[in-house]
Short mmCIF file of C-alpha atoms in Angstrom, two decimals:
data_model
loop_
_atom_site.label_atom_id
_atom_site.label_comp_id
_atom_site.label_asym_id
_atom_site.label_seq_id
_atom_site.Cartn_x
_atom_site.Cartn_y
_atom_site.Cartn_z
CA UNK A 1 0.00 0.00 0.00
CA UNK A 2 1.06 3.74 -0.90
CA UNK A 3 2.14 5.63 2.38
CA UNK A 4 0.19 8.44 3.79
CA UNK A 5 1.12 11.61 3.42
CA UNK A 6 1.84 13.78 6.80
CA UNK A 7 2.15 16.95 7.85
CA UNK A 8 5.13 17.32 9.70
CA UNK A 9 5.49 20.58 12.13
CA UNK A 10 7.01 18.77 15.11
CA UNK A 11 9.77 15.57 15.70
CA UNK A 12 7.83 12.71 15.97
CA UNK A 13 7.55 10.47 19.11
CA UNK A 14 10.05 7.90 19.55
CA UNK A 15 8.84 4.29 17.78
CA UNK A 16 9.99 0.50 18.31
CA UNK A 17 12.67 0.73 15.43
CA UNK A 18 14.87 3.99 15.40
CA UNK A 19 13.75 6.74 12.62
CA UNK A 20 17.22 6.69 11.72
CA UNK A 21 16.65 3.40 10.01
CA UNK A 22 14.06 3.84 8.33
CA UNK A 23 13.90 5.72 4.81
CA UNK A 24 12.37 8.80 5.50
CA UNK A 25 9.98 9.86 2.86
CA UNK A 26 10.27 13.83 2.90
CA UNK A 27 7.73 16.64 1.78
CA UNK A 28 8.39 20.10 0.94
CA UNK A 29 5.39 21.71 2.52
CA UNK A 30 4.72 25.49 1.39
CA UNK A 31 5.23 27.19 5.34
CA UNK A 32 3.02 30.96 6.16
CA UNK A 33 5.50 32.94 6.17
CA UNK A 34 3.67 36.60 4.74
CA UNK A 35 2.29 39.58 6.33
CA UNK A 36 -1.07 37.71 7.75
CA UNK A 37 1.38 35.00 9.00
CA UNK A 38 -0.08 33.39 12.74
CA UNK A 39 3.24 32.74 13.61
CA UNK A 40 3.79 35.74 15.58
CA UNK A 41 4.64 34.97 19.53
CA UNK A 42 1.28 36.57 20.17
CA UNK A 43 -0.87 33.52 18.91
CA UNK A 44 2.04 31.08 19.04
CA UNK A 45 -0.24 29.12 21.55
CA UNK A 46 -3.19 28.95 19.35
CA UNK A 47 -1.29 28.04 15.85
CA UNK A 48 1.10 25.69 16.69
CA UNK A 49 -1.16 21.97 15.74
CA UNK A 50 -3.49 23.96 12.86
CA UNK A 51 -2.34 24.39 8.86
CA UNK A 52 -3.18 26.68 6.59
CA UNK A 53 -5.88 26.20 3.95
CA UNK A 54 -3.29 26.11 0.93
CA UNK A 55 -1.52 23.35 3.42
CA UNK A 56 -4.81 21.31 3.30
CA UNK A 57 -5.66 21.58 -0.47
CA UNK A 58 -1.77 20.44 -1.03
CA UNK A 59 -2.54 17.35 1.38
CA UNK A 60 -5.82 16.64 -0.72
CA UNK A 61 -3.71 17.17 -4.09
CA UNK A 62 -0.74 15.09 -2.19
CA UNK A 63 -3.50 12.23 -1.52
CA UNK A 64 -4.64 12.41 -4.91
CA UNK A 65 -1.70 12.58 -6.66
CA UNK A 66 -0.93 9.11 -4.48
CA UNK A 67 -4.10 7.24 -5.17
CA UNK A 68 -3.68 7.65 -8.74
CA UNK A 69 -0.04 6.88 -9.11
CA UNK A 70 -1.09 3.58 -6.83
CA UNK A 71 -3.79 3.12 -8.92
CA UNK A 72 -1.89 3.47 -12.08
CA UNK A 73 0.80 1.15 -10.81
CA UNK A 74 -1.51 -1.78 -10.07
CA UNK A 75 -3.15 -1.37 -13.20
CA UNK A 76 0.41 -1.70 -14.77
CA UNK A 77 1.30 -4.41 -12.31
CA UNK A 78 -2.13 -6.00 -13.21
CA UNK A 79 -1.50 -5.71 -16.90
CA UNK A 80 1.01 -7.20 -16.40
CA UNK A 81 0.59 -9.73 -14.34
CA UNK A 82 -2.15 -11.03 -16.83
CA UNK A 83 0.34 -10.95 -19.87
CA UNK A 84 3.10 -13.00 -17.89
CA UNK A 85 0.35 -15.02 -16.67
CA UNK A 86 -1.16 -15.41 -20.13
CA UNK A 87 2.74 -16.03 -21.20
CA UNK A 88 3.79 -18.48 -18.88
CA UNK A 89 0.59 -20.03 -20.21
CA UNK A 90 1.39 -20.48 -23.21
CA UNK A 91 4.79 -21.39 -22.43
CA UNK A 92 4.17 -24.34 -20.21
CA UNK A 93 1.79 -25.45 -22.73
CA UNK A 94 3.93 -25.39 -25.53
CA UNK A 95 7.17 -26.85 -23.46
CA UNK A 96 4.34 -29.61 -21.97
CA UNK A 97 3.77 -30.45 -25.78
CA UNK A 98 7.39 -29.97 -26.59
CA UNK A 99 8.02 -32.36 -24.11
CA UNK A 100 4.95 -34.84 -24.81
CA UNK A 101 6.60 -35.04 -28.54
CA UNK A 102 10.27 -35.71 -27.51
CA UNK A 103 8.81 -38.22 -25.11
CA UNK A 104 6.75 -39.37 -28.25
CA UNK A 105 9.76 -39.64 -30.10
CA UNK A 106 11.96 -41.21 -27.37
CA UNK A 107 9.29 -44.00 -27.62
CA UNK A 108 9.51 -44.75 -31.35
CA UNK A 109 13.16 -44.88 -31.04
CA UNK A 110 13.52 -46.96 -27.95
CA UNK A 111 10.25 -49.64 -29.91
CA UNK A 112 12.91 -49.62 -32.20
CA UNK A 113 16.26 -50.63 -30.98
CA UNK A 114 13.87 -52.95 -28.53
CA UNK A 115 12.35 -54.38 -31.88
CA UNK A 116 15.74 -55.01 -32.95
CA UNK A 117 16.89 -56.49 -29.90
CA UNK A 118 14.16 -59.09 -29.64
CA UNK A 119 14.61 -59.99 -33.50
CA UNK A 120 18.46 -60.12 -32.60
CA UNK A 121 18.00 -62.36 -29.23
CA UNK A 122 15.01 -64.96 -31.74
CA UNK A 123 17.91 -65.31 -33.96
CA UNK A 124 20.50 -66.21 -31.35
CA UNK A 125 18.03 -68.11 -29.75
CA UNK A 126 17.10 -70.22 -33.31
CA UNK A 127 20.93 -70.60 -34.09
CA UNK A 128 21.99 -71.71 -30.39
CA UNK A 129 19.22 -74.29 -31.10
CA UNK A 130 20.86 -75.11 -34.58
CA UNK A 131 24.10 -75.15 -33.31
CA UNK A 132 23.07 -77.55 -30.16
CA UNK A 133 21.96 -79.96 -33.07
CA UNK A 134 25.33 -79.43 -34.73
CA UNK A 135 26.71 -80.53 -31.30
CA UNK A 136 24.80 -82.90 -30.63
CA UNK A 137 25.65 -84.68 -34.41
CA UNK A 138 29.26 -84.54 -33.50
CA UNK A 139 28.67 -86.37 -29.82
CA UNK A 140 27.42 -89.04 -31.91
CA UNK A 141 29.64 -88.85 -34.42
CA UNK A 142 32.43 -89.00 -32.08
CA UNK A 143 30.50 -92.54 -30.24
CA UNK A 144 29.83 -94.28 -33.69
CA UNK A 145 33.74 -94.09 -34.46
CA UNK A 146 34.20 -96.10 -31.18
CA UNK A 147 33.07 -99.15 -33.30
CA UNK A 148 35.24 -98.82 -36.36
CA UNK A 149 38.50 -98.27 -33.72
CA UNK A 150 36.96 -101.63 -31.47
CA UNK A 151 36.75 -103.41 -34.96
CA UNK A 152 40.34 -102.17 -36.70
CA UNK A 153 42.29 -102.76 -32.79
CA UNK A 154 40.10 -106.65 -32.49
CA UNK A 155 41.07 -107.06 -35.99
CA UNK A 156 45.02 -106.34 -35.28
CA UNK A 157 44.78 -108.57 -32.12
CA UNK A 158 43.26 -111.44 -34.02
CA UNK A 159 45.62 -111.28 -36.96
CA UNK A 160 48.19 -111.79 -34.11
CA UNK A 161 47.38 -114.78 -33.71
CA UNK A 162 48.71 -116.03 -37.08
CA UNK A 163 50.64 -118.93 -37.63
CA UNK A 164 54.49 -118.77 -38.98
CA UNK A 165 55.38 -118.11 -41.80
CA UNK A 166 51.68 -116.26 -42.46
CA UNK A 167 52.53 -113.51 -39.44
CA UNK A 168 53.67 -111.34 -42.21
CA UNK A 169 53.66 -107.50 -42.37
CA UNK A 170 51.21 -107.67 -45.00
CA UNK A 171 48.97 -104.76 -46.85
CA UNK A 172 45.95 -105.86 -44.47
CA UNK A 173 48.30 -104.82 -41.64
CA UNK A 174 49.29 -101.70 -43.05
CA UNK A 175 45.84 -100.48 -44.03
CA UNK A 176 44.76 -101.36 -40.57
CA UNK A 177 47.19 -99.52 -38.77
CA UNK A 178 46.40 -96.59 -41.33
CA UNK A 179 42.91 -97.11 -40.01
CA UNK A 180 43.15 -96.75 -36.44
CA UNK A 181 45.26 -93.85 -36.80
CA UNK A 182 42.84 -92.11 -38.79
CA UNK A 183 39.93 -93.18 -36.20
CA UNK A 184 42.24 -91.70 -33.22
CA UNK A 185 42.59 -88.66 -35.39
CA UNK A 186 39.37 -87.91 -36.26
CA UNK A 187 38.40 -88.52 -32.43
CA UNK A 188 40.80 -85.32 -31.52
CA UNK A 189 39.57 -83.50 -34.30
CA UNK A 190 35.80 -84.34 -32.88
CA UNK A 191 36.66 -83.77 -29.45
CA UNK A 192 38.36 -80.57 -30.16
CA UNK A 193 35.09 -79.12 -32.02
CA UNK A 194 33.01 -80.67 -29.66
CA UNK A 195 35.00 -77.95 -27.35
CA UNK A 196 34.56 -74.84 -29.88
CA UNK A 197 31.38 -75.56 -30.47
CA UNK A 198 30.42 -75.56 -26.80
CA UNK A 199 32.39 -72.50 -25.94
CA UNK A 200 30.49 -71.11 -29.12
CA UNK A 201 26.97 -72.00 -27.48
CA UNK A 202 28.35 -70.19 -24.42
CA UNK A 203 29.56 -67.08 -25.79
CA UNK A 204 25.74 -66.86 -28.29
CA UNK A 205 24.05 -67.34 -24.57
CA UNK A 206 26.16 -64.43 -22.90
CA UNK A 207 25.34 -62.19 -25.69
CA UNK A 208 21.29 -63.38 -25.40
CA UNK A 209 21.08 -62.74 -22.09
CA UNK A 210 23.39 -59.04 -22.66
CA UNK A 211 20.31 -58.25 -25.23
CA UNK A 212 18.19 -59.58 -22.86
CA UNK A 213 19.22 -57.58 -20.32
CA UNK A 214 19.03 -54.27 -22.52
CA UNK A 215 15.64 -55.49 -24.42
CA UNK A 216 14.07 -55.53 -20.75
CA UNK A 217 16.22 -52.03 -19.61
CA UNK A 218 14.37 -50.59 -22.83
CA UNK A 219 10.83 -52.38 -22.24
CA UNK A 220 10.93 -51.06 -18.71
CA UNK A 221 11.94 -47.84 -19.55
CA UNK A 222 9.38 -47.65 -23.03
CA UNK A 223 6.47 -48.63 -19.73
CA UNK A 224 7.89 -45.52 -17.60
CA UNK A 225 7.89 -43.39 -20.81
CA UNK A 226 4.25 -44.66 -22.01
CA UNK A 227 3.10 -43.58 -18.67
CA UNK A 228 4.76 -40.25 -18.70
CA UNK A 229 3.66 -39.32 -22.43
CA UNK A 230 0.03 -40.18 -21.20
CA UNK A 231 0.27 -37.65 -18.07
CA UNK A 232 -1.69 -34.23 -18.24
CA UNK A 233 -2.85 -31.52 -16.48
CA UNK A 234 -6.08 -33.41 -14.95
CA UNK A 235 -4.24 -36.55 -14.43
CA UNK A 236 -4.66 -37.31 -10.53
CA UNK A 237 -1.14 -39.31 -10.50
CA UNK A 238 1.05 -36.13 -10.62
CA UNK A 239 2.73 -34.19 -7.79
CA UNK A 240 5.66 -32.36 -6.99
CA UNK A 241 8.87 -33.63 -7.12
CA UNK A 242 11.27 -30.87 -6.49
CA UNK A 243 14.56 -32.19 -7.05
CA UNK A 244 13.43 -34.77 -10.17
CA UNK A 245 15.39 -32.26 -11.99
CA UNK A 246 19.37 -33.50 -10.67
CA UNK A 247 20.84 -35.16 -12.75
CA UNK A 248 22.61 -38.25 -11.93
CA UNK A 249 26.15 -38.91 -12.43
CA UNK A 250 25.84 -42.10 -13.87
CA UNK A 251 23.58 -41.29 -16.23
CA UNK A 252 24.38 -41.63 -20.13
CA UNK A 253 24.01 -39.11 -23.40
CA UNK A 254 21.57 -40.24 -26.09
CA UNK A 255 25.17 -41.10 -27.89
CA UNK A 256 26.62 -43.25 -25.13
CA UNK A 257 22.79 -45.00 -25.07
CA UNK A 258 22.70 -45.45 -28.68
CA UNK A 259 26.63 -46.75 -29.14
CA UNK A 260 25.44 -49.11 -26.00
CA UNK A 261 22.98 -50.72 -27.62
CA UNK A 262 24.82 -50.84 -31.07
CA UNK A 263 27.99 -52.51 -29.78
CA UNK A 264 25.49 -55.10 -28.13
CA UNK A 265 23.88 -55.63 -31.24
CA UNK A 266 26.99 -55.69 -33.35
CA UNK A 267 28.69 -58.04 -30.33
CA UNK A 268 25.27 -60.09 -31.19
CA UNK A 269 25.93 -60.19 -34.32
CA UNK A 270 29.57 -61.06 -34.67
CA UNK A 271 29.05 -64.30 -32.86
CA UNK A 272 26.05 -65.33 -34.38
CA UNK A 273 28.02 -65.31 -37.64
CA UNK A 274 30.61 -66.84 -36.16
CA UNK A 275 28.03 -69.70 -34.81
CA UNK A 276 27.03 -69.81 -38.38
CA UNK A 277 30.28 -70.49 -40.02
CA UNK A 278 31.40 -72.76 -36.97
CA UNK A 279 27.77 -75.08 -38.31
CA UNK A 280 29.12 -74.84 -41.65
CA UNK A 281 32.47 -76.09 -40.77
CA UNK A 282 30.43 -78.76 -38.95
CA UNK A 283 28.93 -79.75 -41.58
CA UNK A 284 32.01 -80.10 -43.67
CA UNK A 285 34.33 -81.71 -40.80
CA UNK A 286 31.14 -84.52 -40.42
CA UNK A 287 31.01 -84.97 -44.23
CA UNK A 288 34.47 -85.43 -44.42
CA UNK A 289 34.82 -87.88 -41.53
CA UNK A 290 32.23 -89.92 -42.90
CA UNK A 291 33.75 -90.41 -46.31
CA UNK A 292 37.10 -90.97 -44.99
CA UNK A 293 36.40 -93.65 -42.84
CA UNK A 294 33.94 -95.10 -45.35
CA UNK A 295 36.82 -95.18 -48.27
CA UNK A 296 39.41 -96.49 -45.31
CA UNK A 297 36.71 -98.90 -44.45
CA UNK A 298 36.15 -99.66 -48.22
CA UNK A 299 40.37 -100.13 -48.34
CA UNK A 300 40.48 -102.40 -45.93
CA UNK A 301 38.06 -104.41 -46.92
CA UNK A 302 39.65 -104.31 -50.45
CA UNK A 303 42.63 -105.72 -48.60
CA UNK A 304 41.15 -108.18 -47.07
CA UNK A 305 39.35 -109.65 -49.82
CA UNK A 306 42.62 -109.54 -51.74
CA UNK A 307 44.40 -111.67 -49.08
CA UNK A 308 41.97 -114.44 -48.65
CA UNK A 309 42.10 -114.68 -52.67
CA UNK A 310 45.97 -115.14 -52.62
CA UNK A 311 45.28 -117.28 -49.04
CA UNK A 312 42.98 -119.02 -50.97
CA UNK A 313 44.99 -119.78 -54.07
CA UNK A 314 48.65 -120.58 -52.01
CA UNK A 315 46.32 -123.16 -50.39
CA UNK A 316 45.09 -124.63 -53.50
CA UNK A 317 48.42 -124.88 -54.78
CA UNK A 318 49.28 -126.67 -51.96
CA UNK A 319 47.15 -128.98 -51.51
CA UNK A 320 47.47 -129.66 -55.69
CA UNK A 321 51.64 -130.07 -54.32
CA UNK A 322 50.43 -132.38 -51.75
CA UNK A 323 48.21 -134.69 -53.75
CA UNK A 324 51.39 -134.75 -56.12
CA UNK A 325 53.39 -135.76 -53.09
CA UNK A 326 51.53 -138.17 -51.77
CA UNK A 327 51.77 -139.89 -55.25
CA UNK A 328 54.97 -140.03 -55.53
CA UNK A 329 55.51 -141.23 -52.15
CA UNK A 330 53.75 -144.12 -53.30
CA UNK A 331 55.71 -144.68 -56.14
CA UNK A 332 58.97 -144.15 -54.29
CA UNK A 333 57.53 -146.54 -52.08
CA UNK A 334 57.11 -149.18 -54.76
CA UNK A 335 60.46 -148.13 -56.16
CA UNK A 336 62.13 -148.79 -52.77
CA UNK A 337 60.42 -152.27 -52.65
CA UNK A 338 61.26 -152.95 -56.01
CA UNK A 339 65.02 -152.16 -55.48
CA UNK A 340 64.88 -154.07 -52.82
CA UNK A 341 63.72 -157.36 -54.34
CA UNK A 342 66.07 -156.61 -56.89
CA UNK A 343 69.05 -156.61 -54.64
CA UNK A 344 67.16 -160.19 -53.29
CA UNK A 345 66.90 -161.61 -56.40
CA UNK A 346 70.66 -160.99 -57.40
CA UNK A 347 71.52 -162.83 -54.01
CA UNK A 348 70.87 -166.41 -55.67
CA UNK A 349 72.68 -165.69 -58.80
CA UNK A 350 76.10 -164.20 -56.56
CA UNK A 351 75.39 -167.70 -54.16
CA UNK A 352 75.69 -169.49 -57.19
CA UNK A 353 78.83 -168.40 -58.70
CA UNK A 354 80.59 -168.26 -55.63
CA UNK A 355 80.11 -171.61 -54.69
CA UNK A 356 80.98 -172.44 -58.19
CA UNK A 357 84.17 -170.95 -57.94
CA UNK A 358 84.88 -172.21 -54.41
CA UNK A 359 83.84 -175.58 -55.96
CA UNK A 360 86.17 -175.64 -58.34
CA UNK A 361 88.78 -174.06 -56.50
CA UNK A 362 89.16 -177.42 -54.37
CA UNK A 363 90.47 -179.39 -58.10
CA UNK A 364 93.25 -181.63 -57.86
CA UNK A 365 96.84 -180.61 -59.20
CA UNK A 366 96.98 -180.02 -62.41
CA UNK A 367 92.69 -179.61 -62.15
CA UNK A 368 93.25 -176.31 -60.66
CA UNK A 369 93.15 -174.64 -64.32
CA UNK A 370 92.53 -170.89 -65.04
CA UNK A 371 90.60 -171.92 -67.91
CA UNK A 372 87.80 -169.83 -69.63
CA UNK A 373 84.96 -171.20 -67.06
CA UNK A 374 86.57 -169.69 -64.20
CA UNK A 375 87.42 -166.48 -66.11
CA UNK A 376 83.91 -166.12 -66.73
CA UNK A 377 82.51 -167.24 -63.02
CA UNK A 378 84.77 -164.78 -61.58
CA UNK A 379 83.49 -161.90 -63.80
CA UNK A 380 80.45 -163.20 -63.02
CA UNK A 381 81.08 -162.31 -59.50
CA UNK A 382 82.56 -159.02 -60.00
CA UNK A 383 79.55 -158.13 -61.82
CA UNK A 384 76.87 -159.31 -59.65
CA UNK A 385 79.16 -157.35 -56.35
CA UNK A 386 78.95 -153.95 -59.03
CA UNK A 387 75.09 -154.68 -59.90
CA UNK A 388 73.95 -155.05 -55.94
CA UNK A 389 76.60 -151.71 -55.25
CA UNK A 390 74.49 -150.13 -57.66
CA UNK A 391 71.12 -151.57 -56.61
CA UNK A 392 72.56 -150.84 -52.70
CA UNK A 393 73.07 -147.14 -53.47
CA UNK A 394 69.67 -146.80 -55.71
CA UNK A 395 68.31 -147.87 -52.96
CA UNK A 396 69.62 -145.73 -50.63
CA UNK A 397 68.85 -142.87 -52.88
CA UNK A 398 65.73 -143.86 -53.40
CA UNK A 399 65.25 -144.50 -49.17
CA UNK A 400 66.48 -140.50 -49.19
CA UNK A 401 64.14 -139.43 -51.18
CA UNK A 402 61.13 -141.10 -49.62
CA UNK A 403 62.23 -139.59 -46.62
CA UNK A 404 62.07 -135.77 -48.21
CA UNK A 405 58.85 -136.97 -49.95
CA UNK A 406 57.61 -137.26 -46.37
CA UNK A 407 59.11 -133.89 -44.98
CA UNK A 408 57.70 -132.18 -47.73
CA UNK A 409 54.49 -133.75 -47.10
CA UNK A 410 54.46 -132.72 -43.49
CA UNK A 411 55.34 -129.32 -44.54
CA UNK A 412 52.65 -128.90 -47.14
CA UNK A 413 50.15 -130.12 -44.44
CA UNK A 414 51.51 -127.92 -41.84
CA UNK A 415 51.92 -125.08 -44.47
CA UNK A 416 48.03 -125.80 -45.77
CA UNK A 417 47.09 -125.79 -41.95
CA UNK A 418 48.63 -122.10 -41.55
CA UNK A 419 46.54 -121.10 -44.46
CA UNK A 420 43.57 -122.69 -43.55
CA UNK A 421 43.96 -120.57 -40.07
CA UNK A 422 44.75 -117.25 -41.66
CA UNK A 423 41.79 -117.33 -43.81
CA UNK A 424 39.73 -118.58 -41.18
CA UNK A 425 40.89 -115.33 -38.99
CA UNK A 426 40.70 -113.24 -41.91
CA UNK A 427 37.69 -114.16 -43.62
CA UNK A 428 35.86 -115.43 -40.86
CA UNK A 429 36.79 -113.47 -38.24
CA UNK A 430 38.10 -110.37 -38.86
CA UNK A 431 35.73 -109.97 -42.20
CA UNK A 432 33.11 -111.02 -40.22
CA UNK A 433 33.08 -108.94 -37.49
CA UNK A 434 33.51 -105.64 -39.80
CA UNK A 435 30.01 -106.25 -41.66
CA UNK A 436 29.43 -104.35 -37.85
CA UNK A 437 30.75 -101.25 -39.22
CA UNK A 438 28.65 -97.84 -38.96
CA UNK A 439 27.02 -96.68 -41.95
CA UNK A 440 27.66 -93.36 -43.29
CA UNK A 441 24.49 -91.73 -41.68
CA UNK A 442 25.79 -93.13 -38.53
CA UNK A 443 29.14 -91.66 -39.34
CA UNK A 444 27.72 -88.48 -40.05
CA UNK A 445 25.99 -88.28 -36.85
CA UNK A 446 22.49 -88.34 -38.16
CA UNK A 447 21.79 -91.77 -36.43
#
């Protein structure tokens, strides 16, 4: 309120608060100071509290004066009050829809990046999935090439058991050997990506549950922002929250928010494409391990087959040598017994001529003749002693070779019984026993 004018014509009483600290709002007030002045010491008793008339029309004008300028000034203040009010108005409503739309459009971009989180965490989600398949093919990959190893090591053991001189070195061997190191390769090879692929599954589940984790930050903060773009100025939820305004010291710049979720989508990304190629070279390593043992399978059989046909034919020819043997041990035998009634018949005819000549040697005198019968007994004699030296050693030759007829026999037998035992362990056996090989599906890891 304006202050009311005074009259001041004496000090004024002392107040609460010292004049001195006040401001002092001071008046030049027109004094009496002419010829009908009442100031005079003769009336100084009866003019001392009363003013003169100009005094009281300049009070009037003074009061005037002040009720217009306060009346002027809270029509100005009023004015004025209604524009800034009118202002402000306007203001708040436009920052309120300002606000409303950058809240609008913080909501399209956080559906967004959310959208393309939860297509990004299907995805990982469908090739985990894939790639546990992938796994799971090379777990039984890596148990069907148990068999195949069982079969090529029971196969070497068996083949051990060969007779001499069939424990060769032979081709079989050597493709069997080739075999089970290929089987103990391919088992390290399986085992090792068997490892990648499950430190693969492990890394595609760390970034899932990283998109996860920012997929919910965003749904949770889309639900906050959906609330707040639906607040107005009826809504009964609001109130004051004075210091809403602070700003946090952790909190990010729409770049640092944006590069978040781009380097967890990219992160995402990168090993899902990894997971993809790491199936791919799946695929290839199982394809590959299948045909190789097949063809190794296929070589060894090859080898086999080839073995028991040369097995087969050195036995054949043996037992042809045999039956050849055994016939001419017969014949030997008949040759022996032939010789030897040789030598018995040329016993008789050596009796003979011996006695002849010891007969004759027993003459009288001049009896005791070298004449041309006793030349010809005593030849006779020498050649009967060369025929049975001759029939002796025939016979002794022919005694010899009876005797390697039947060491030769022996040996064919025991040489046809080795054979018949290496193609029993090869073809019956060992051949045998590999008609239990996997198939290639089974190989491959499909069954």
């Amino acid at each position: 309120m304006a202050q009311t004018d005074v009259l001041l014509t004496k000090q004024p009483a002392s107040q609460t608060v010292p004049a001195c600290e006040l401001p002092p709002k001071l008046y030049d007030v027109a004094r009496n100071t002419g010829a009908y002045t009442s100031s005079g010491l003769a009336t100084a008793g009866f003019r001392t509290a009363k003013y003169l008339v100009d005094e009281w029309f300049q009070n009037c004008y003074a009061h005037y004066h002040q009720a217009f300028a306060d009346r002027d000034q809270s029509e100005r203040q009023r004015h004025e009050s209604q524009q800034l009010a009118a202002e402000t108005e306007a203001l708040a409503q436009r920052t309120q829809e300002d606000s409303t739309r950058k809240v609008g459009e913080r909501l399209q971009e956080l559906h967004c990046w959310k959208s393309e989180l939860q297509h990004e965490v299907d995805e990982l989600v469908a090739e985990t999935d894939l790639l546990l398949a992938q796994k799971q093919r090379l777990e039984r990959s890596l148990d069907a090439t148990a068999v195949p190893f069982s079969i090529a090591t029971d196969n070497l053991q068996c083949r051990e058991r060969r007779q001499h001189p069939d424990l060769v070195r032979d081709y079989v061997e050597m493709e069997l050997l080739k075999e089970a190191e290929l089987i103990r390769n391919i088992q390290e090879l399986l085992k090792r990506t068997i490892m990648q692929a499950v430190n693969q599954i492990r890394l595609n589940r760390e970034q899932k549950e990283t998109c996860e984790t920012d997929w919910s930050d965003k749904v949770e903060a889309y639900n906050i922002d959906e609330t707040c773009a639906r607040y107005h100025n009826q809504s009964m939820e609001v109130q004051f929250h004075p210091h809403s305004t602070k700003l946090e010291e952790s909190a990010s710049t729409p770049e640092t928010w944006a590069k978040f979720t781009q380097e967890n989508l990219c992160r995402a990304e990168r090993e899902r494409l990894a997971s993809v190629n790491l199936r791919g070279l799946i695929d290839c390593i199982l394809r590959d391990v299948a045909e190789d043992l097949r063809l190794q399978c296929d070589a060894v059989n090859l080898a086999y087959e080839r073995r028991c046909e040369e097995l087969e034919d050195a036995r054949l020819k043996l037992e042809q040598h045999l039956r050849k043997t055994l016939r001419e041990i017969t014949d030997q035998e008949h040759n022996v017994a032939a010789l030897k009634q040789a030598i018995k018949d040329k016993e008789m005819p050596l009796k003979v001529a011996q006695t002849r000549l010891y007969q004759r040697s027993h003459r009288p005198n001049v009896e005791l003749c070298r004449d041309n019968a006793q030349f010809r007994l005593v030849s006779e004699v020498e050649e009967l002693n060369m025929s049975l030296t001759a029939l002796r050693e025939k016979l002794l030759e022919a005694e010899q070779s009876l005797r390697n007829l039947e060491d030769t026999r022996m040996s064919l037998e025991k040489d046809i019984t080795v054979k018949t035992n290496s193609l029993f362990i090869d073809r019956q056996k060992c051949m045998t026993h590999r008609t239990r090989y996997p198939t290639i599906l089974q190989l491959a890891g499909y069954q």
